[in-house]
Short mmCIF file of C-alpha atoms in Angstrom, two decimals:
data_model
loop_
_atom_site.label_atom_id
_atom_site.label_comp_id
_atom_site.label_asym_id
_atom_site.label_seq_id
_atom_site.Cartn_x
_atom_site.Cartn_y
_atom_site.Cartn_z
CA UNK A 83 -22.23 -113.37 -33.87
CA UNK A 84 -21.15 -109.91 -32.77
CA UNK A 85 -17.51 -109.09 -33.50
CA UNK A 86 -15.60 -107.29 -30.78
CA UNK A 87 -14.37 -104.15 -32.51
CA UNK A 88 -12.05 -102.99 -29.75
CA UNK A 89 -8.42 -102.84 -30.95
CA UNK A 90 -6.32 -105.77 -29.72
CA UNK A 91 -2.93 -105.02 -28.17
CA UNK A 92 -0.61 -108.03 -28.21
CA UNK A 93 2.16 -107.70 -25.62
CA UNK A 94 5.14 -109.85 -26.61
CA UNK A 95 8.10 -110.60 -24.34
CA UNK A 96 10.66 -113.30 -23.62
CA UNK A 97 8.96 -114.79 -20.54
CA UNK A 98 5.89 -113.86 -18.54
CA UNK A 99 6.99 -114.34 -14.95
CA UNK A 100 7.68 -112.31 -11.82
CA UNK A 101 9.64 -109.18 -12.74
CA UNK A 102 9.49 -105.44 -13.19
CA UNK A 103 8.84 -105.54 -16.93
CA UNK A 104 6.06 -108.05 -16.52
CA UNK A 105 4.58 -106.17 -13.57
CA UNK A 106 4.37 -103.07 -15.76
CA UNK A 107 2.49 -105.05 -18.41
CA UNK A 108 0.07 -106.35 -15.76
CA UNK A 109 -0.59 -102.83 -14.48
CA UNK A 110 -1.18 -101.56 -18.00
CA UNK A 111 -3.61 -104.35 -18.86
CA UNK A 112 -5.49 -104.01 -15.58
CA UNK A 113 -5.90 -100.25 -15.79
CA UNK A 114 -6.33 -99.35 -19.44
CA UNK A 115 -10.08 -98.73 -19.94
CA UNK A 116 -11.73 -102.00 -20.93
CA UNK A 117 -13.94 -100.25 -23.45
CA UNK A 118 -10.88 -98.95 -25.30
CA UNK A 119 -8.62 -101.98 -25.80
CA UNK A 120 -8.45 -105.76 -25.65
CA UNK A 121 -5.21 -107.53 -24.75
CA UNK A 122 -3.25 -110.72 -25.37
CA UNK A 123 0.10 -111.75 -23.91
CA UNK A 124 2.60 -113.82 -25.88
CA UNK A 125 5.79 -115.18 -24.32
CA UNK A 126 8.57 -116.61 -26.45
CA UNK A 127 9.33 -119.13 -23.70
CA UNK A 128 6.75 -119.68 -20.96
CA UNK A 129 3.80 -118.11 -19.18
CA UNK A 130 3.86 -118.83 -15.45
CA UNK A 131 1.29 -118.46 -12.69
CA UNK A 132 2.20 -114.78 -12.71
CA UNK A 133 -0.62 -114.48 -15.25
CA UNK A 134 -3.07 -114.62 -12.35
CA UNK A 135 -2.02 -111.06 -11.51
CA UNK A 136 -4.06 -109.99 -14.55
CA UNK A 137 -7.54 -109.20 -13.28
CA UNK A 138 -9.33 -109.07 -16.62
CA UNK A 139 -10.96 -112.28 -17.83
CA UNK A 140 -10.73 -111.53 -21.56
CA UNK A 141 -6.92 -111.78 -21.90
CA UNK A 142 -5.44 -114.68 -23.86
CA UNK A 143 -2.01 -116.02 -22.87
CA UNK A 144 0.23 -117.79 -25.38
CA UNK A 145 3.52 -119.56 -24.59
CA UNK A 146 5.74 -120.51 -27.54
CA UNK A 147 8.23 -122.61 -25.49
CA UNK A 148 11.18 -121.36 -27.53
CA UNK A 149 14.60 -122.90 -26.68
CA UNK A 150 17.68 -120.67 -26.42
CA UNK A 151 18.96 -119.08 -29.63
CA UNK A 152 17.62 -117.07 -32.53
CA UNK A 153 13.90 -117.38 -33.07
CA UNK A 154 13.68 -116.95 -36.86
CA UNK A 155 12.39 -120.52 -37.18
CA UNK A 156 9.39 -119.39 -35.11
CA UNK A 157 8.43 -116.80 -37.73
CA UNK A 158 5.94 -119.03 -39.61
CA UNK A 159 4.15 -119.99 -36.40
CA UNK A 160 4.11 -116.44 -35.05
CA UNK A 161 2.98 -115.15 -38.46
CA UNK A 162 0.03 -117.56 -38.41
CA UNK A 163 -0.86 -116.52 -34.86
CA UNK A 164 -0.78 -112.86 -35.84
CA UNK A 165 -3.03 -113.55 -38.82
CA UNK A 166 -5.40 -115.51 -36.59
CA UNK A 167 -5.52 -113.02 -33.71
CA UNK A 168 -5.38 -109.94 -35.96
CA UNK A 169 -3.84 -107.60 -33.37
CA UNK A 170 -4.08 -103.90 -34.12
CA UNK A 171 -0.93 -103.25 -32.07
CA UNK A 172 2.04 -105.53 -31.40
CA UNK A 173 4.11 -104.23 -28.51
CA UNK A 174 7.40 -106.10 -28.02
CA UNK A 175 9.62 -105.62 -24.99
CA UNK A 176 13.43 -105.72 -24.84
CA UNK A 177 15.93 -107.19 -27.28
CA UNK A 178 14.90 -110.83 -26.86
CA UNK A 179 11.47 -110.13 -28.36
CA UNK A 180 12.48 -107.49 -30.91
CA UNK A 181 13.04 -109.95 -33.76
CA UNK A 182 9.32 -110.79 -33.75
CA UNK A 183 8.67 -107.36 -35.24
CA UNK A 184 9.57 -108.94 -38.59
CA UNK A 185 6.72 -111.44 -38.27
CA UNK A 186 4.39 -108.61 -37.23
CA UNK A 187 5.36 -106.63 -40.33
CA UNK A 188 4.89 -109.65 -42.59
CA UNK A 189 1.47 -110.30 -41.08
CA UNK A 190 0.41 -106.73 -41.75
CA UNK A 191 0.00 -105.64 -38.13
CA UNK A 192 -1.04 -101.98 -38.41
CA UNK A 193 0.95 -100.56 -35.47
CA UNK A 194 4.25 -101.98 -34.23
CA UNK A 195 5.81 -100.68 -31.00
CA UNK A 196 8.96 -101.76 -29.20
CA UNK A 197 9.78 -100.99 -25.57
CA UNK A 198 13.23 -100.81 -23.99
CA UNK A 199 12.83 -101.60 -20.29
CA UNK A 200 16.30 -102.20 -18.93
CA UNK A 201 19.83 -103.48 -19.32
CA UNK A 202 20.91 -107.03 -19.98
CA UNK A 203 23.69 -108.55 -17.88
CA UNK A 204 25.77 -108.76 -21.07
CA UNK A 205 25.32 -105.05 -21.80
CA UNK A 206 25.18 -103.19 -18.51
CA UNK A 207 26.31 -99.86 -19.94
CA UNK A 208 24.86 -100.13 -23.45
CA UNK A 209 28.29 -100.43 -25.08
CA UNK A 210 27.79 -103.88 -26.61
CA UNK A 211 28.24 -103.21 -30.34
CA UNK A 212 26.60 -106.46 -31.39
CA UNK A 213 23.41 -105.55 -29.48
CA UNK A 214 23.46 -102.09 -31.05
CA UNK A 215 23.73 -103.56 -34.53
CA UNK A 216 20.95 -106.06 -33.88
CA UNK A 217 18.64 -103.27 -32.81
CA UNK A 218 19.52 -101.29 -35.94
CA UNK A 219 18.64 -104.29 -38.15
CA UNK A 220 15.09 -104.34 -36.81
CA UNK A 221 14.57 -100.58 -36.67
CA UNK A 222 12.79 -100.37 -40.07
CA UNK A 223 10.11 -102.78 -38.86
CA UNK A 224 9.22 -100.72 -35.76
CA UNK A 225 6.94 -97.71 -36.00
CA UNK A 226 7.57 -96.30 -32.54
CA UNK A 227 9.72 -96.95 -29.48
CA UNK A 228 9.03 -96.59 -25.77
CA UNK A 229 12.02 -95.89 -23.52
CA UNK A 230 11.32 -96.27 -19.82
CA UNK A 231 14.07 -93.84 -18.83
CA UNK A 232 15.91 -90.87 -20.27
CA UNK A 233 19.02 -93.04 -20.19
CA UNK A 234 17.43 -95.65 -22.47
CA UNK A 235 15.98 -92.95 -24.71
CA UNK A 236 19.44 -91.47 -25.16
CA UNK A 237 20.80 -94.92 -25.95
CA UNK A 238 18.22 -95.44 -28.70
CA UNK A 239 19.08 -92.10 -30.29
CA UNK A 240 22.86 -92.13 -30.02
CA UNK A 241 23.72 -95.84 -30.32
CA UNK A 242 20.85 -97.30 -32.32
CA UNK A 243 20.24 -94.11 -34.34
CA UNK A 244 16.47 -94.01 -33.84
CA UNK A 245 15.12 -90.51 -34.60
CA UNK A 246 13.91 -88.73 -31.50
CA UNK A 247 10.47 -88.26 -33.03
CA UNK A 248 9.97 -92.02 -32.97
CA UNK A 249 10.71 -92.37 -29.26
CA UNK A 250 8.31 -91.84 -26.37
CA UNK A 251 9.76 -91.74 -22.87
CA UNK A 252 7.25 -93.14 -20.37
CA UNK A 253 8.10 -93.82 -16.74
CA UNK A 254 6.60 -96.78 -14.97
CA UNK A 255 3.78 -95.99 -12.58
CA UNK A 256 3.15 -97.32 -9.10
CA UNK A 257 -0.17 -98.29 -7.54
CA UNK A 258 -0.28 -95.74 -4.72
CA UNK A 259 -3.35 -97.28 -3.08
CA UNK A 260 -1.56 -100.63 -2.76
CA UNK A 261 1.87 -99.37 -1.76
CA UNK A 262 1.57 -96.92 1.11
CA UNK A 263 3.51 -95.99 4.25
CA UNK A 264 2.93 -97.79 7.51
CA UNK A 265 0.62 -95.70 9.68
CA UNK A 266 1.97 -94.19 12.88
CA UNK A 267 -0.33 -96.44 14.94
CA UNK A 268 0.34 -99.58 12.87
CA UNK A 269 2.57 -102.22 14.38
CA UNK A 270 5.33 -103.41 12.05
CA UNK A 271 4.38 -106.87 10.82
CA UNK A 272 5.92 -108.97 8.04
CA UNK A 273 4.47 -112.47 8.05
CA UNK A 274 7.16 -114.99 8.92
CA UNK A 275 9.87 -112.41 9.55
CA UNK A 276 11.79 -112.94 12.81
CA UNK A 277 12.51 -109.22 13.11
CA UNK A 278 10.21 -106.34 13.94
CA UNK A 279 9.08 -103.88 16.51
CA UNK A 280 10.82 -100.72 17.55
CA UNK A 281 14.00 -102.56 18.56
CA UNK A 282 15.01 -103.35 14.98
CA UNK A 283 15.84 -101.17 11.96
CA UNK A 284 15.20 -103.15 8.79
CA UNK A 285 17.06 -102.52 5.56
CA UNK A 286 15.85 -104.65 2.69
CA UNK A 287 15.53 -105.42 -0.99
CA UNK A 288 12.98 -107.22 -3.17
CA UNK A 289 13.65 -108.74 -6.59
CA UNK A 290 14.83 -111.65 -8.64
CA UNK A 291 18.16 -112.88 -7.33
CA UNK A 292 20.19 -112.85 -10.52
CA UNK A 293 23.60 -111.45 -11.43
CA UNK A 294 22.40 -108.05 -12.70
CA UNK A 295 20.63 -107.37 -9.38
CA UNK A 296 23.82 -108.05 -7.34
CA UNK A 297 22.24 -109.12 -4.05
CA UNK A 298 25.57 -110.65 -3.06
CA UNK A 299 26.97 -107.11 -3.15
CA UNK A 300 24.30 -106.06 -0.67
CA UNK A 301 25.14 -109.01 1.59
CA UNK A 302 28.81 -107.98 1.57
CA UNK A 303 27.86 -104.37 2.28
CA UNK A 304 25.71 -105.45 5.23
CA UNK A 305 28.66 -107.39 6.66
CA UNK A 306 30.95 -104.37 6.24
CA UNK A 307 28.42 -102.04 7.85
CA UNK A 308 28.39 -104.22 10.97
CA UNK A 309 32.17 -104.43 10.95
CA UNK A 310 32.38 -100.62 10.81
CA UNK A 311 29.75 -100.10 13.47
CA UNK A 312 29.56 -103.12 15.80
CA UNK A 313 27.09 -101.16 17.94
CA UNK A 314 24.52 -101.62 15.16
CA UNK A 315 24.42 -105.41 15.62
CA UNK A 316 21.64 -105.06 18.16
CA UNK A 317 19.50 -102.95 15.82
CA UNK A 318 20.34 -103.38 12.13
CA UNK A 319 18.71 -106.28 10.28
CA UNK A 320 18.75 -107.33 6.61
CA UNK A 321 15.74 -108.55 4.62
CA UNK A 322 16.32 -109.98 1.12
CA UNK A 323 13.16 -111.15 -0.62
CA UNK A 324 13.34 -113.06 -3.90
CA UNK A 325 14.62 -116.26 -5.44
CA UNK A 326 17.21 -117.16 -8.03
CA UNK A 327 20.87 -118.15 -8.45
CA UNK A 328 22.21 -115.48 -6.08
CA UNK A 329 20.08 -116.48 -3.11
CA UNK A 330 22.42 -119.28 -2.05
CA UNK A 331 25.47 -117.11 -2.75
CA UNK A 332 24.15 -114.25 -0.63
CA UNK A 333 23.32 -116.67 2.17
CA UNK A 334 26.86 -118.07 1.98
CA UNK A 335 28.33 -114.57 2.38
CA UNK A 336 26.23 -114.00 5.49
CA UNK A 337 27.02 -117.45 6.89
CA UNK A 338 30.78 -116.98 6.40
CA UNK A 339 30.68 -113.66 8.27
CA UNK A 340 28.68 -115.11 11.16
CA UNK A 341 25.73 -112.75 10.71
CA UNK A 342 23.16 -115.15 9.24
CA UNK A 343 21.01 -114.72 12.34
CA UNK A 344 20.75 -110.99 11.56
CA UNK A 345 19.33 -111.56 8.06
CA UNK A 346 16.16 -113.06 6.59
CA UNK A 347 16.04 -114.53 3.07
CA UNK A 348 12.56 -116.07 2.70
CA UNK A 349 12.63 -116.60 -1.07
CA UNK A 350 9.96 -115.32 -3.44
CA UNK A 351 6.90 -113.73 -1.86
CA UNK A 352 3.62 -112.41 -3.22
CA UNK A 353 2.97 -109.94 -0.36
CA UNK A 354 5.48 -107.34 -1.55
CA UNK A 355 3.36 -104.36 -0.43
CA UNK A 356 3.24 -105.70 3.13
CA UNK A 357 6.97 -106.39 3.10
CA UNK A 358 7.72 -102.85 1.92
CA UNK A 359 5.52 -101.44 4.65
CA UNK A 360 7.55 -103.39 7.22
CA UNK A 361 10.95 -102.04 6.17
CA UNK A 362 12.75 -98.89 7.29
CA UNK A 363 14.97 -98.49 4.22
CA UNK A 364 15.02 -99.99 0.73
CA UNK A 365 18.21 -100.86 -1.16
CA UNK A 366 18.61 -101.61 -4.87
CA UNK A 367 22.20 -102.79 -5.49
CA UNK A 368 21.77 -103.47 -9.24
CA UNK A 369 24.56 -103.44 -11.78
CA UNK A 370 22.12 -102.31 -14.48
CA UNK A 371 18.53 -101.03 -14.60
CA UNK A 372 15.94 -99.38 -16.77
CA UNK A 373 13.30 -97.89 -14.52
CA UNK A 374 12.96 -99.94 -11.36
CA UNK A 375 9.44 -100.82 -10.25
CA UNK A 376 10.74 -101.74 -6.82
CA UNK A 377 12.23 -98.28 -6.31
CA UNK A 378 8.86 -96.75 -7.16
CA UNK A 379 7.10 -99.18 -4.83
CA UNK A 380 9.54 -98.31 -2.06
CA UNK A 381 9.00 -94.59 -2.60
CA UNK A 382 5.23 -95.06 -2.56
CA UNK A 383 5.68 -97.00 0.69
CA UNK A 384 7.40 -94.00 2.26
CA UNK A 385 10.86 -95.58 2.38
CA UNK A 386 14.18 -93.85 1.86
CA UNK A 387 16.02 -95.52 -1.03
CA UNK A 388 19.67 -96.40 -1.47
CA UNK A 389 20.31 -97.22 -5.13
CA UNK A 390 23.27 -97.69 -7.42
CA UNK A 391 24.03 -95.10 -10.06
CA UNK A 392 22.92 -97.14 -13.06
CA UNK A 393 20.22 -96.74 -15.69
CA UNK A 394 17.32 -94.61 -14.58
CA UNK A 395 17.88 -94.97 -10.83
CA UNK A 396 19.13 -91.40 -10.43
CA UNK A 397 16.05 -90.19 -12.36
CA UNK A 398 13.86 -91.68 -9.62
CA UNK A 399 15.89 -91.07 -6.48
CA UNK A 400 16.65 -87.46 -5.65
CA UNK A 401 20.05 -87.81 -3.98
CA UNK A 402 20.10 -86.34 -0.49
CA UNK A 403 16.35 -85.67 -0.56
CA UNK A 404 14.57 -88.99 -1.08
CA UNK A 405 17.57 -91.28 -0.67
CA UNK A 406 21.19 -91.89 -1.60
CA UNK A 407 22.89 -92.85 -4.87
CA UNK A 408 26.09 -94.93 -4.71
CA UNK A 409 28.44 -96.40 -7.35
CA UNK A 410 27.57 -99.87 -8.62
CA UNK A 411 29.58 -102.88 -7.44
CA UNK A 412 31.07 -100.86 -4.58
CA UNK A 413 30.34 -102.72 -1.34
CA UNK A 414 32.14 -100.14 0.76
CA UNK A 415 30.12 -97.21 -0.59
CA UNK A 416 26.92 -99.20 -0.08
CA UNK A 417 27.95 -100.07 3.47
CA UNK A 418 28.66 -96.39 4.21
CA UNK A 419 25.20 -95.44 2.92
CA UNK A 420 23.51 -98.10 5.05
CA UNK A 421 25.37 -96.87 8.14
CA UNK A 422 24.45 -93.26 7.38
CA UNK A 423 20.76 -94.17 7.14
CA UNK A 424 20.71 -96.47 10.17
CA UNK A 425 22.47 -93.91 12.36
CA UNK A 426 20.04 -91.10 11.40
CA UNK A 427 16.58 -92.76 11.45
CA UNK A 428 14.70 -89.45 11.71
CA UNK A 429 16.46 -88.11 8.62
CA UNK A 430 15.86 -91.39 6.81
CA UNK A 431 12.16 -91.22 7.64
CA UNK A 432 11.95 -87.66 6.30
CA UNK A 433 13.57 -88.82 3.06
CA UNK A 434 10.97 -91.55 2.79
CA UNK A 435 8.15 -89.08 3.24
CA UNK A 436 9.64 -86.89 0.51
CA UNK A 437 9.86 -89.95 -1.74
CA UNK A 438 6.17 -90.69 -1.21
CA UNK A 439 5.28 -87.15 -2.24
CA UNK A 440 7.45 -87.43 -5.36
CA UNK A 441 5.78 -90.73 -6.31
CA UNK A 442 2.38 -89.09 -5.98
CA UNK A 443 3.40 -86.13 -8.11
CA UNK A 444 5.39 -87.83 -10.87
CA UNK A 445 5.11 -91.61 -10.88
CA UNK A 446 1.44 -92.44 -10.39
CA UNK A 447 -0.19 -95.35 -12.17
CA UNK A 448 -2.79 -93.12 -13.86
CA UNK A 449 0.03 -91.02 -15.35
CA UNK A 450 1.68 -94.11 -16.85
CA UNK A 451 -1.57 -95.59 -18.15
CA UNK A 452 -2.60 -92.25 -19.63
CA UNK A 453 0.72 -91.93 -21.44
CA UNK A 454 0.42 -95.39 -23.00
CA UNK A 455 -3.20 -94.86 -23.97
CA UNK A 456 -2.28 -91.53 -25.52
CA UNK A 457 0.50 -93.19 -27.54
CA UNK A 458 -1.73 -96.07 -28.68
CA UNK A 459 -4.52 -93.66 -29.63
CA UNK A 460 -2.17 -91.36 -31.54
CA UNK A 461 -0.56 -94.17 -33.53
CA UNK A 462 -3.96 -95.65 -34.35
CA UNK A 463 -5.14 -92.24 -35.54
CA UNK A 464 -2.09 -92.05 -37.79
CA UNK A 465 -2.88 -95.52 -39.10
CA UNK A 466 -6.37 -94.44 -40.03
CA UNK A 467 -5.02 -91.36 -41.80
CA UNK A 468 -2.16 -93.01 -43.69
CA UNK A 469 -0.99 -96.63 -43.90
CA UNK A 470 2.10 -97.49 -41.88
CA UNK A 471 4.47 -100.08 -43.26
CA UNK A 472 8.22 -100.37 -43.06
CA UNK A 473 9.06 -97.42 -40.87
CA UNK A 474 11.87 -96.32 -43.14
CA UNK A 475 9.73 -96.31 -46.28
CA UNK A 476 6.27 -95.81 -44.81
CA UNK A 477 4.73 -97.36 -47.88
CA UNK A 478 3.36 -100.87 -47.19
CA UNK A 479 -0.40 -101.23 -47.77
CA UNK A 480 -2.60 -103.91 -46.22
#
């Protein structure tokens, strides 16, 4: 029996389902050179059909079905799995999975990485002291951190007190061949959408409909935009793709204002690239973010972007050049931005074209994959040169 000597990277997160974090993991697995690394995905709760987005056939998926609460009682099971799988790298994502770094340390995993991908609804601005303290508790067990934005990197240094030398800042990358602008000769077409053609100007969003994404705020802003400019009723249309608790609430806002016939909320869709190509403007009304995959996908699709000034949004959107940045939870400011875009379609289109160029220059998928591979390679080289144990002591031997 020939043993596969490629290093195994075990990606560990709370849940493996539709989302920006999970999409980034899929892109990384699909595009890291197969000869360099093997992969496994472990979810503390469940692994959904989203796993079919992974194109490689050699990836193992493990669901631990953890109920809510602290997961220390899972340590023995996770320890045994680590000893069985023998990963070379354990890469946890976000606070919910961070505690499993203890089990990785106990199992003697050579390289332990933790990624901070975004804000939790209970800590939108990073000021939650309890979350800061929890992260500090686990810091000695982590060799290196990945911050997806400068904002998150600053948080790790100033609030969690992680030395800058232990933090890599890596932006998400977007698949430019999949997300691309609609050609000048292409007819706008979103399957099932009642709007389209030159007579409509579509503003839209894509994402899980949960509190932190604030789609109800976008629904209210859409209503206000039409109240400000009644002449836009014949042209302006709203597309909100995604499912979750806020879907019914957003629909209720539109129903109450009598504009439900001007909006389309189809639920979750798998044809996001086609939906992006059918829009005229993308809006991200989030209350908190890390680095938004959907903003990058919108930019790659040649769309101007209206985004709230949270997390890394302003690092992606160049205000006044590729889109507009507005305060979070401010329906009036968001309505004003929508009106500005809808009333200047040529300017909006130029912003979208500039966004596509920026995505090509700075946020390509090869750039992201190369950065992660470089980090993995470097940490493995360090492991071969000197054992890595508790990060604070650097003395454990396996």
